[in-house]
PDB file of C-alpha atoms in Angstrom:
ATOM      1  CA  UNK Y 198       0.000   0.000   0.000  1.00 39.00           C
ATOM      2  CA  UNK Y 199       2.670   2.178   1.117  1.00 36.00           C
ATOM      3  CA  UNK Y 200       4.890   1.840  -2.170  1.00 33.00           C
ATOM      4  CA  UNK Y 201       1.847   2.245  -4.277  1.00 39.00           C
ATOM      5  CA  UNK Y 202       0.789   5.260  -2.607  1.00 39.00           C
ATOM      6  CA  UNK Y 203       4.608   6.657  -2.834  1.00 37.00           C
ATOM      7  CA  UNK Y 204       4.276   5.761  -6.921  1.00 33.00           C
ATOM      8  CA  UNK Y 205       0.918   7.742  -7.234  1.00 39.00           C
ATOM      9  CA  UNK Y 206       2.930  10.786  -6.099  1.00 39.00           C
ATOM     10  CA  UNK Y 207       5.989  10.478  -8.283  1.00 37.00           C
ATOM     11  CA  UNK Y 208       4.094   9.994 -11.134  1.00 36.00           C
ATOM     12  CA  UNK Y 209       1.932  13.209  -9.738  1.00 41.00           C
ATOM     13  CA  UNK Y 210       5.363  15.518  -9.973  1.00 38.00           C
ATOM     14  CA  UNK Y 211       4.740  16.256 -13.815  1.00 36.00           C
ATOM     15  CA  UNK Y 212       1.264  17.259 -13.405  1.00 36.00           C
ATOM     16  CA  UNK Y 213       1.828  19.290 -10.211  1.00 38.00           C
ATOM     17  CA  UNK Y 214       4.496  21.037 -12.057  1.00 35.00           C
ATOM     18  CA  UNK Y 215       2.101  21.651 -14.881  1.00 34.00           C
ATOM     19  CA  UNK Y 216      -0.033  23.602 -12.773  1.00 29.00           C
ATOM     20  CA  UNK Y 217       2.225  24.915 -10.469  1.00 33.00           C
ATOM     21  CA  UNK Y 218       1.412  28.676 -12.573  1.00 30.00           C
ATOM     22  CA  UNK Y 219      -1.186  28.862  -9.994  1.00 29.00           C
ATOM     23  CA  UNK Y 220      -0.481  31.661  -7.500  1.00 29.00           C
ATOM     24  CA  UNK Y 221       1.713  30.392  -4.626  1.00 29.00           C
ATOM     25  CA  UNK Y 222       0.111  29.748  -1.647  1.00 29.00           C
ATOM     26  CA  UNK Y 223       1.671  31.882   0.537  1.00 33.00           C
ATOM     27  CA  UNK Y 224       5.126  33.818   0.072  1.00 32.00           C
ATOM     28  CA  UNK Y 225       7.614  35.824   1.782  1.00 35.00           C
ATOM     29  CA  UNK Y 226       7.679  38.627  -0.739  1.00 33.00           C
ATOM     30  CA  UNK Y 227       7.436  41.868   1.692  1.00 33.00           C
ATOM     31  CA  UNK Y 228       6.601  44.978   0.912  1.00 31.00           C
ATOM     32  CA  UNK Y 229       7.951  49.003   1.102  1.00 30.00           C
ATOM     33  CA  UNK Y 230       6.861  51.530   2.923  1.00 30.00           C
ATOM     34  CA  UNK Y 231       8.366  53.811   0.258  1.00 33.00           C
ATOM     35  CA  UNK Y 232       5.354  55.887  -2.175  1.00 36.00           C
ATOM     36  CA  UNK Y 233       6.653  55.182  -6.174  1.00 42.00           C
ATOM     37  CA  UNK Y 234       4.320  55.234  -9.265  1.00 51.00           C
ATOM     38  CA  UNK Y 235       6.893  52.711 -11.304  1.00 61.00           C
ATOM     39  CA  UNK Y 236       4.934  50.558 -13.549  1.00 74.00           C
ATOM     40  CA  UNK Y 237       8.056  48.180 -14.471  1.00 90.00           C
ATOM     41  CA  UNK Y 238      11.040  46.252 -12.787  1.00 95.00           C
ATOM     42  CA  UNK Y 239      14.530  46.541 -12.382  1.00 97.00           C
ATOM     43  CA  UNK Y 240      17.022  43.651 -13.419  1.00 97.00           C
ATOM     44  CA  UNK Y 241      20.139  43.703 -11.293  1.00 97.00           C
ATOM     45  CA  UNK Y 242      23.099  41.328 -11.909  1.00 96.00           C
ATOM     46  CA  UNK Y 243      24.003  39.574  -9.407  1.00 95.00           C
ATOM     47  CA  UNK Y 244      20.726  38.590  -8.000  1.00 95.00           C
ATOM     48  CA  UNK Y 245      22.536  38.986  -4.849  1.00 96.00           C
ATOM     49  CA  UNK Y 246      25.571  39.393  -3.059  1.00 95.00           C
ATOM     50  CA  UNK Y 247      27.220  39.813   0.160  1.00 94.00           C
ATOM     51  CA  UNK Y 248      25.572  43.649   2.375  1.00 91.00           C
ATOM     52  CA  UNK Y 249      28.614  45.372   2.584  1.00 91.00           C
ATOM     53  CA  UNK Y 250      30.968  47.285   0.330  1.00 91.00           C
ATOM     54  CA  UNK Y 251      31.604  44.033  -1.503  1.00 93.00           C
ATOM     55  CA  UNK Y 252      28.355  42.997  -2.740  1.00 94.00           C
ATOM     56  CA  UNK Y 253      28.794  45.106  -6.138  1.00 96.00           C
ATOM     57  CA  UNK Y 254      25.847  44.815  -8.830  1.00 97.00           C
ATOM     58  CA  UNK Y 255      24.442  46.840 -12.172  1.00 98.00           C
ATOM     59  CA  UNK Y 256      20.879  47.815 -12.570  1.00 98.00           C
ATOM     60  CA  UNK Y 257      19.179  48.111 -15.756  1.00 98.00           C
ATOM     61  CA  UNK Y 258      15.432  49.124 -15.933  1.00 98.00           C
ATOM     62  CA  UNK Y 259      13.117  47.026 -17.886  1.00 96.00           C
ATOM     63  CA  UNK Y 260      10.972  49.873 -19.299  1.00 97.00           C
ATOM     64  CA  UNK Y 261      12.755  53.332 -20.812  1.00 97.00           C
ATOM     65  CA  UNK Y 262      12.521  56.617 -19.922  1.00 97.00           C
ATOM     66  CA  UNK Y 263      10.311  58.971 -21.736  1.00 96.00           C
ATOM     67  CA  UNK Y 264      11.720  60.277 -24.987  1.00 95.00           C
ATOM     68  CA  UNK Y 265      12.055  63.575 -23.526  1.00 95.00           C
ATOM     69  CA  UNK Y 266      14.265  62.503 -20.736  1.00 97.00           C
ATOM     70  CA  UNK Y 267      18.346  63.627 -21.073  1.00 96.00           C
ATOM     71  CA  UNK Y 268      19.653  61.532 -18.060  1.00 97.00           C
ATOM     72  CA  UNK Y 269      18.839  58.964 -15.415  1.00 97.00           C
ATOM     73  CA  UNK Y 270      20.288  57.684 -12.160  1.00 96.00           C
ATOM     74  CA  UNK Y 271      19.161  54.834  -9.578  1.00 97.00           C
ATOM     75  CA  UNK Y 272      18.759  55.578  -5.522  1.00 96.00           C
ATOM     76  CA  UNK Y 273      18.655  53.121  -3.210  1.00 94.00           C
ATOM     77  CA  UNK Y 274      15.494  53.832  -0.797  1.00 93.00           C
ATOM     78  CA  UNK Y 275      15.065  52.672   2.421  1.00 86.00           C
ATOM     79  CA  UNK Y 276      13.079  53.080   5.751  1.00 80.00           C
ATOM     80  CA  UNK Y 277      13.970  55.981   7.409  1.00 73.00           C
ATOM     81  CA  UNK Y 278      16.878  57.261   5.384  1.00 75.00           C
ATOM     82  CA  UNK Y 279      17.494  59.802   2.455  1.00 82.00           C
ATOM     83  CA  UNK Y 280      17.533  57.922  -1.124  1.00 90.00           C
ATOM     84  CA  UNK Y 281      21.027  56.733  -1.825  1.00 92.00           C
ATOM     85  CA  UNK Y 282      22.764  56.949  -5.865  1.00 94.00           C
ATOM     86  CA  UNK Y 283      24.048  54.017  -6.793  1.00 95.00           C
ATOM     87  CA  UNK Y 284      26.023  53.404  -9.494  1.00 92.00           C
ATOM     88  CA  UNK Y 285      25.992  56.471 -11.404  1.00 89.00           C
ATOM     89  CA  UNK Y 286      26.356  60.471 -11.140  1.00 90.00           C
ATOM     90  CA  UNK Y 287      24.426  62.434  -8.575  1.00 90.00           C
ATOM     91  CA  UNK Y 288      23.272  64.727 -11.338  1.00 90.00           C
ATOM     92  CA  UNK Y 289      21.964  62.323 -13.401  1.00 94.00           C
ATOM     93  CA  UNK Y 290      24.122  60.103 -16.191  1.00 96.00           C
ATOM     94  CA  UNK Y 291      23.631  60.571 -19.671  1.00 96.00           C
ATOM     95  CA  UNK Y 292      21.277  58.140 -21.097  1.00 97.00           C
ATOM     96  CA  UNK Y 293      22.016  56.443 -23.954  1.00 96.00           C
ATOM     97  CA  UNK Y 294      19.592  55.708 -27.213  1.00 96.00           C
ATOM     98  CA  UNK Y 295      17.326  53.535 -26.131  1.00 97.00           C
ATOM     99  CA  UNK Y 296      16.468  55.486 -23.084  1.00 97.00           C
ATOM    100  CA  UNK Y 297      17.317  52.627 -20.843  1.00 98.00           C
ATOM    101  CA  UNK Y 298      18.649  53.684 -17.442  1.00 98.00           C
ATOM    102  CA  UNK Y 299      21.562  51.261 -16.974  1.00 98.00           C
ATOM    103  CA  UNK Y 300      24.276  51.542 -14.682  1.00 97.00           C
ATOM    104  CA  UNK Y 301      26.731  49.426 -16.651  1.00 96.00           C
ATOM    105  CA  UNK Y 302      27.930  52.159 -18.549  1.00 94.00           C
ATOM    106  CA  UNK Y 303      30.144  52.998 -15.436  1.00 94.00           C
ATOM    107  CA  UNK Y 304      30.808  49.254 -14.196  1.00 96.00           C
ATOM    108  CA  UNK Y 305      29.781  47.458 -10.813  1.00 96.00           C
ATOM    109  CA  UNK Y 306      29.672  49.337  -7.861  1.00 95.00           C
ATOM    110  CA  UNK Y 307      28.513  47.964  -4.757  1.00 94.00           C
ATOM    111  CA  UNK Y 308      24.794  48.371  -3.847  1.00 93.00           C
ATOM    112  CA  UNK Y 309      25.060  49.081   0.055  1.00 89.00           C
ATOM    113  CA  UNK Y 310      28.751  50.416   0.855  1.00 84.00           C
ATOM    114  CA  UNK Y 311      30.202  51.024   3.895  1.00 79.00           C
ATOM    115  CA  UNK Y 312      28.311  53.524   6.157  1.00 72.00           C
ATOM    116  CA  UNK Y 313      24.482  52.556   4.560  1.00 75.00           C
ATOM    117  CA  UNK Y 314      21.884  51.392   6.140  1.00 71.00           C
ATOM    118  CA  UNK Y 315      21.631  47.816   5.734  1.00 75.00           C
ATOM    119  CA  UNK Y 316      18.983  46.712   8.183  1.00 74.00           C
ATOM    120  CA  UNK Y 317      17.749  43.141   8.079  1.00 80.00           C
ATOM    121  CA  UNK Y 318      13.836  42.607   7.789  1.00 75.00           C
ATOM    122  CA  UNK Y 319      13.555  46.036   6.115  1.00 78.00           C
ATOM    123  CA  UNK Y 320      12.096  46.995   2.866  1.00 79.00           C
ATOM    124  CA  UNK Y 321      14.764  48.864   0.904  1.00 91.00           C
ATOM    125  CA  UNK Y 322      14.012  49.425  -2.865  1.00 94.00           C
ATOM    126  CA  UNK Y 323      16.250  50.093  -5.642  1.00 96.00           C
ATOM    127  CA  UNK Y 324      14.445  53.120  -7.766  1.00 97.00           C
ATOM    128  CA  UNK Y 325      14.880  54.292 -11.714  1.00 97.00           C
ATOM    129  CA  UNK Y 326      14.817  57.841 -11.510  1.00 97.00           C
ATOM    130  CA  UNK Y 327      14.834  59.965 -15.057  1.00 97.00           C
ATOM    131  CA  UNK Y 328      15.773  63.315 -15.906  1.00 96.00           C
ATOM    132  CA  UNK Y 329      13.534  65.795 -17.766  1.00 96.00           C
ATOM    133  CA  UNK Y 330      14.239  69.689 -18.282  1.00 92.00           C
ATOM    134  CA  UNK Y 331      11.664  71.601 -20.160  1.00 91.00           C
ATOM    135  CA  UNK Y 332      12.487  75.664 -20.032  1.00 89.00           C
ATOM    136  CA  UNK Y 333      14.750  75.533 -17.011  1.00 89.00           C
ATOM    137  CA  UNK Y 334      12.226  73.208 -15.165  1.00 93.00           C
ATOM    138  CA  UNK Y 335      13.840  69.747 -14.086  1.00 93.00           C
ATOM    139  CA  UNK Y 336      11.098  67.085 -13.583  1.00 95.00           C
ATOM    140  CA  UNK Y 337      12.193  63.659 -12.027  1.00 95.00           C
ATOM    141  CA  UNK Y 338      10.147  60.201 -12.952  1.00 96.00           C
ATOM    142  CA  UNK Y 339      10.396  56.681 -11.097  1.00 96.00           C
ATOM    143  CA  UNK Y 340       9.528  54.493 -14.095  1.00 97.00           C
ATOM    144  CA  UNK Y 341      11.052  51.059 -12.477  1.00 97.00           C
ATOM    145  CA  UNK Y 342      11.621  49.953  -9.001  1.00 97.00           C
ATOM    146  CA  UNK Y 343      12.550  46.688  -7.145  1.00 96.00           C
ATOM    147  CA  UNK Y 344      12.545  45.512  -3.563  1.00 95.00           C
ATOM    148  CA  UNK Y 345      15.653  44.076  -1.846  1.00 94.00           C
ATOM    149  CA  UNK Y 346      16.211  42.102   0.995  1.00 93.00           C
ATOM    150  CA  UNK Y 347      18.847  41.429   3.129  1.00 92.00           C
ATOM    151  CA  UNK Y 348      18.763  38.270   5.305  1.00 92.00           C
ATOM    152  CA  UNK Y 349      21.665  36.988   7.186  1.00 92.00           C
ATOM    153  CA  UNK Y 350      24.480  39.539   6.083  1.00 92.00           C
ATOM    154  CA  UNK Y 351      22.858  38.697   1.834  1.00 95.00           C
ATOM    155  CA  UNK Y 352      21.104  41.546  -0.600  1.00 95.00           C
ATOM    156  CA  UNK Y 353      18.547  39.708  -2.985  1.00 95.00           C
ATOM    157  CA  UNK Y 354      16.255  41.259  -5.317  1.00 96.00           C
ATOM    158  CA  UNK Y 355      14.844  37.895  -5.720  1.00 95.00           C
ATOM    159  CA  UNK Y 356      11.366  36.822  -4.797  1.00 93.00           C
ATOM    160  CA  UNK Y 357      10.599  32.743  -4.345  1.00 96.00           C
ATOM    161  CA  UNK Y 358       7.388  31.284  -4.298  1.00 96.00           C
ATOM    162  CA  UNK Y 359       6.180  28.037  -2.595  1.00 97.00           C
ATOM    163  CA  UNK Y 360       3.357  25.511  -2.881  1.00 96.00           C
ATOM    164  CA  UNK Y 361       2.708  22.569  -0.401  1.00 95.00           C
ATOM    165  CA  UNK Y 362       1.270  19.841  -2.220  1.00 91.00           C
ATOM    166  CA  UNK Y 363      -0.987  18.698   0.211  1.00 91.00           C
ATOM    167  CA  UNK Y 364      -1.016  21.541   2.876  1.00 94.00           C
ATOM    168  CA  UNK Y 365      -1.978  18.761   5.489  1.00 94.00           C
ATOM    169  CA  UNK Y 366       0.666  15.867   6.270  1.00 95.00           C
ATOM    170  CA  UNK Y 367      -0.441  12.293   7.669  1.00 94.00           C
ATOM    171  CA  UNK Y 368       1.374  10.020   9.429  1.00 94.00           C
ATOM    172  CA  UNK Y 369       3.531   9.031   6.735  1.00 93.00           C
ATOM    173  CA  UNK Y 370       4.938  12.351   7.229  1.00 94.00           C
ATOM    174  CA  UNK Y 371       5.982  13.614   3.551  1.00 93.00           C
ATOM    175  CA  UNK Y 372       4.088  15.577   1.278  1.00 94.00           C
ATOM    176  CA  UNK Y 373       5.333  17.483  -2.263  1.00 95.00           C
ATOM    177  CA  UNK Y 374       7.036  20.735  -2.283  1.00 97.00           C
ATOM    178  CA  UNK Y 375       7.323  23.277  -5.134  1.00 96.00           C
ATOM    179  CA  UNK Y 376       9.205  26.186  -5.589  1.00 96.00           C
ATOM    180  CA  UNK Y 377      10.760  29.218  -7.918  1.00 96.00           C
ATOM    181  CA  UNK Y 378      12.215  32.228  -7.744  1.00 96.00           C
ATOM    182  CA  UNK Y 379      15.471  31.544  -5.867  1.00 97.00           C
ATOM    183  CA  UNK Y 380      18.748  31.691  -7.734  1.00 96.00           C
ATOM    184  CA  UNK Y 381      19.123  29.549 -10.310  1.00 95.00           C
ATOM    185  CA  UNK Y 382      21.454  26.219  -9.320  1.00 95.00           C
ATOM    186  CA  UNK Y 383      21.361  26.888  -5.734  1.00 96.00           C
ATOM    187  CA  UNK Y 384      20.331  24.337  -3.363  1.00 95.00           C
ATOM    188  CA  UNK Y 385      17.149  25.368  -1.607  1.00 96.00           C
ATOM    189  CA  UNK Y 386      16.660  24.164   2.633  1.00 96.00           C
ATOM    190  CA  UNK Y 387      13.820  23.530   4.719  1.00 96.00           C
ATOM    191  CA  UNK Y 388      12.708  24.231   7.915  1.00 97.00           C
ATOM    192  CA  UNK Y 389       9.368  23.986   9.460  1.00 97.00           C
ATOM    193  CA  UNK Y 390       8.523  26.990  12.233  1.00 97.00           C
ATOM    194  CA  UNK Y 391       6.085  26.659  15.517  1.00 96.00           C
ATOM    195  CA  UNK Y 392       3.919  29.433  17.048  1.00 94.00           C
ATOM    196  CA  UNK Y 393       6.576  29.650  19.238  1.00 93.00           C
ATOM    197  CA  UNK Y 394       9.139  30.213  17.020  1.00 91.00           C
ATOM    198  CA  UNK Y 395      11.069  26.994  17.143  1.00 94.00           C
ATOM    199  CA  UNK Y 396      12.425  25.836  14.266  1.00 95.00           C
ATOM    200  CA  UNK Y 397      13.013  22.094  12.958  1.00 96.00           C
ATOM    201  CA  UNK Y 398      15.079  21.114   9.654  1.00 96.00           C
ATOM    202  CA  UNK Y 399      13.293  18.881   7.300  1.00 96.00           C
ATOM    203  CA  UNK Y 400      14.703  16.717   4.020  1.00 95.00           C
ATOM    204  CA  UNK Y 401      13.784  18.270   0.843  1.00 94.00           C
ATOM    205  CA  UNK Y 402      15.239  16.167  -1.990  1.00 95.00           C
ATOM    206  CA  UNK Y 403      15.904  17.186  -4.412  1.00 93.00           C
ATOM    207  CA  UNK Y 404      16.518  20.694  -3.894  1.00 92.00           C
ATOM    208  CA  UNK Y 405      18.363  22.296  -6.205  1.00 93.00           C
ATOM    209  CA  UNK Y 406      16.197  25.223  -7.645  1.00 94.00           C
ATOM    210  CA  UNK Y 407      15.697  25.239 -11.600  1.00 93.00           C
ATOM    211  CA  UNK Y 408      16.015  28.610 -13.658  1.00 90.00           C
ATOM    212  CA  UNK Y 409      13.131  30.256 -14.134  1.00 85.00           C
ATOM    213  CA  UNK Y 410      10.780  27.556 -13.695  1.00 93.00           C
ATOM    214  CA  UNK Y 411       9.083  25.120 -11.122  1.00 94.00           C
ATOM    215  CA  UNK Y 412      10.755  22.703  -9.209  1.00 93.00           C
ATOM    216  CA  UNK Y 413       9.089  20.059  -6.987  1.00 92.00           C
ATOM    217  CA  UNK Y 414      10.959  18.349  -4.047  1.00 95.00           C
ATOM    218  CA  UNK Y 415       9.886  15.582  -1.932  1.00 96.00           C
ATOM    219  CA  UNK Y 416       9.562  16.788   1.737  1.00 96.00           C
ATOM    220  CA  UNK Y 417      10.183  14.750   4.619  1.00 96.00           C
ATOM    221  CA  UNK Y 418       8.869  15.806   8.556  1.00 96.00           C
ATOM    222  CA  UNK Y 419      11.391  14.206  11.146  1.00 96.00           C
ATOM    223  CA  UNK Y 420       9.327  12.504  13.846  1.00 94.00           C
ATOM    224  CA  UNK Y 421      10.642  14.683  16.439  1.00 94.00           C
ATOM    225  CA  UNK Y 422       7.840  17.005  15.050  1.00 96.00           C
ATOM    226  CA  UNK Y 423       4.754  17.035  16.777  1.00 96.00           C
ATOM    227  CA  UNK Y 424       1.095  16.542  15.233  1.00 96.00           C
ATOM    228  CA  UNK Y 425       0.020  20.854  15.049  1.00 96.00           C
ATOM    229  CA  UNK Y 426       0.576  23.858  12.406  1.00 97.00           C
ATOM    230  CA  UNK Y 427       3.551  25.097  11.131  1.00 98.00           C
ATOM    231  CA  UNK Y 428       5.015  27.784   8.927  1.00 98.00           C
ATOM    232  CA  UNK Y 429       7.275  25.610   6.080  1.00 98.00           C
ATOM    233  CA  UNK Y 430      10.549  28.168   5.435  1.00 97.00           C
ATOM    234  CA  UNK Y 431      12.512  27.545   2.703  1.00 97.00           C
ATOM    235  CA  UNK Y 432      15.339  29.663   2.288  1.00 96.00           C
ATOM    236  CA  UNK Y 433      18.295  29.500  -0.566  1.00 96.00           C
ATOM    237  CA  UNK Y 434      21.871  28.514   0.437  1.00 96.00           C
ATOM    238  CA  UNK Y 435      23.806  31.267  -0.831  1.00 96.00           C
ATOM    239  CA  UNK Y 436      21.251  34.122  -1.561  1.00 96.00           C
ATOM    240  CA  UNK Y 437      19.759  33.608   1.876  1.00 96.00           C
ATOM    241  CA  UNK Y 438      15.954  34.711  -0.571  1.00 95.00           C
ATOM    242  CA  UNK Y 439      13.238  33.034   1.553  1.00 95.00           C
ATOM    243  CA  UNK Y 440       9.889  31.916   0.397  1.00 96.00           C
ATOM    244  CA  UNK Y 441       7.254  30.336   3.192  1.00 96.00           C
ATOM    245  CA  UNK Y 442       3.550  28.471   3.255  1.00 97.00           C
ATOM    246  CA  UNK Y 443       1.839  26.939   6.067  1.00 97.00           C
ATOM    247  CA  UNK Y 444       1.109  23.642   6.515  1.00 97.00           C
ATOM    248  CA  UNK Y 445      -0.176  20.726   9.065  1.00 96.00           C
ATOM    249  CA  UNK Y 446       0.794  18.002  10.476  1.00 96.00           C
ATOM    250  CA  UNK Y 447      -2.052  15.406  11.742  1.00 95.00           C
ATOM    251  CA  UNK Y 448      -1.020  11.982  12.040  1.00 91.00           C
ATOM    252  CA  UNK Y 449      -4.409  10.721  12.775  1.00 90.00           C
ATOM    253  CA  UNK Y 450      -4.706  10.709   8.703  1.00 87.00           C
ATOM    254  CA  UNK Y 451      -2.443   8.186   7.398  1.00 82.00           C
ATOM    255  CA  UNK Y 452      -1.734  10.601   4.471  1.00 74.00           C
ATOM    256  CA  UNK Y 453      -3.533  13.806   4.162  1.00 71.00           C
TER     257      UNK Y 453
END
């Protein structure tokens, strides 16, 4: 019964995967504090990287700045704190033809150098900000924004998503896992949270996350874990990005 059951929900992977376009259940995805109208994103490479002087990135907008714009430069807003330039002239940079604010024109430069705020649990936002003069009148637009994170000493601009497939565990304590969002090769760990903030690792195999897409992993409760809800963290190994869902544990069911 048992090896039949575990068969039904290998051969379930594919079609969980299918349909895994689905908003996530529940995510850890934040959000700023900061007012902005931008209507697009902001690609910065790396996805993350160390919250010190270090950590050094570029930042290219996804959407361009009006036609009439003549320059553009990035801030880095956070709670709290005047707006930061990063990677580019105080003034305003020249943009180029395309209108695209991107900071590669001058190179890396690190996204929160020594002496910034770099508070943990905070919203900080990296903003597009372009340059318009009409008759001696300077107006400034935010066309593009995106949030980063810091967790344990780690920027990310990266946002996972998680699904529990089922949200309730049984006795046979495993259940199907799937993810996205985290950096691409990185292996992905689990932990499951109590009310009272304990925290207990749990085996997700496999868990290295795919680019761009879905991944499922088989997840395993330890039975030091007690039958009663739980908030299901995974975080990334080397961006630190964390993505959560609840879930239950009831081993009166045999499976869910």
């Amino acid at each position: 019964m048992k090896l039949r059951r575990l068969l039904a929900l290998t051969v379930a992977v594919p079609a969980a995967l299918a349909i895994a376009a689905v908003p996530a259940t529940a995510t850890d995805s934040g959000s700023s504090s900061a007012a902005t109208t931008a209507a697009g994103t902001v690609k910065v490479s790396s996805l993350y990287g160390p919250a010190d002087s270090t950590g050094k990135a570029t930042a290219r907008a996804g959407v361009p700045c009006a036609p009439e714009a003549t320059a553009f430069r990035f801030v880095v807003r956070s709670p709290d704190a005047i707006d930061r330039v990063f990677g580019g002239s105080f003034l305003g940079t020249p943009l180029a033809a395309d209108h695209v604010a991107d900071t590669s024109v001058v190179g890396p430069r690190a996204l929160f150098p020594i002496g910034s705020e770099t508070q943990e649990g905070v919203a900080h936002k990296l903003v597009t900000q372009c340059y318009t003069t009409v008759d001696g009148v300077l107006t400034i637009t935010e066309p593009a924004s995106v949030d980063v994170k810091i967790n344990n000493g780690v920027w990310s601009t990266l946002s996972p998503e998680t699904r529990a497939l089922p949200t309730k565990i049984g006795a046979l304590r495993f259940g199907l896992v799937l993810f996205r969002g985290f950096a691409p090769g990185e292996h992905v760990d689990g932990t499951v949270r109590a009310a009272d903030g304990t925290s207990t690792p749990v085996s997700l195999q496999p868990q290295i996350a795919p680019d761009g897409t879905w991944g499922g992993a088989l997840l395993t409760l330890p039975a030091t874990v007690a039958d009663g809800s739980y908030t299901l963290v995974l975080s990334g190994t080397n961006s630190k990005a964390t993505s959560s869902v609840a879930i239950t544990l009831d081993s009166s069911r045999l499976w869910w």
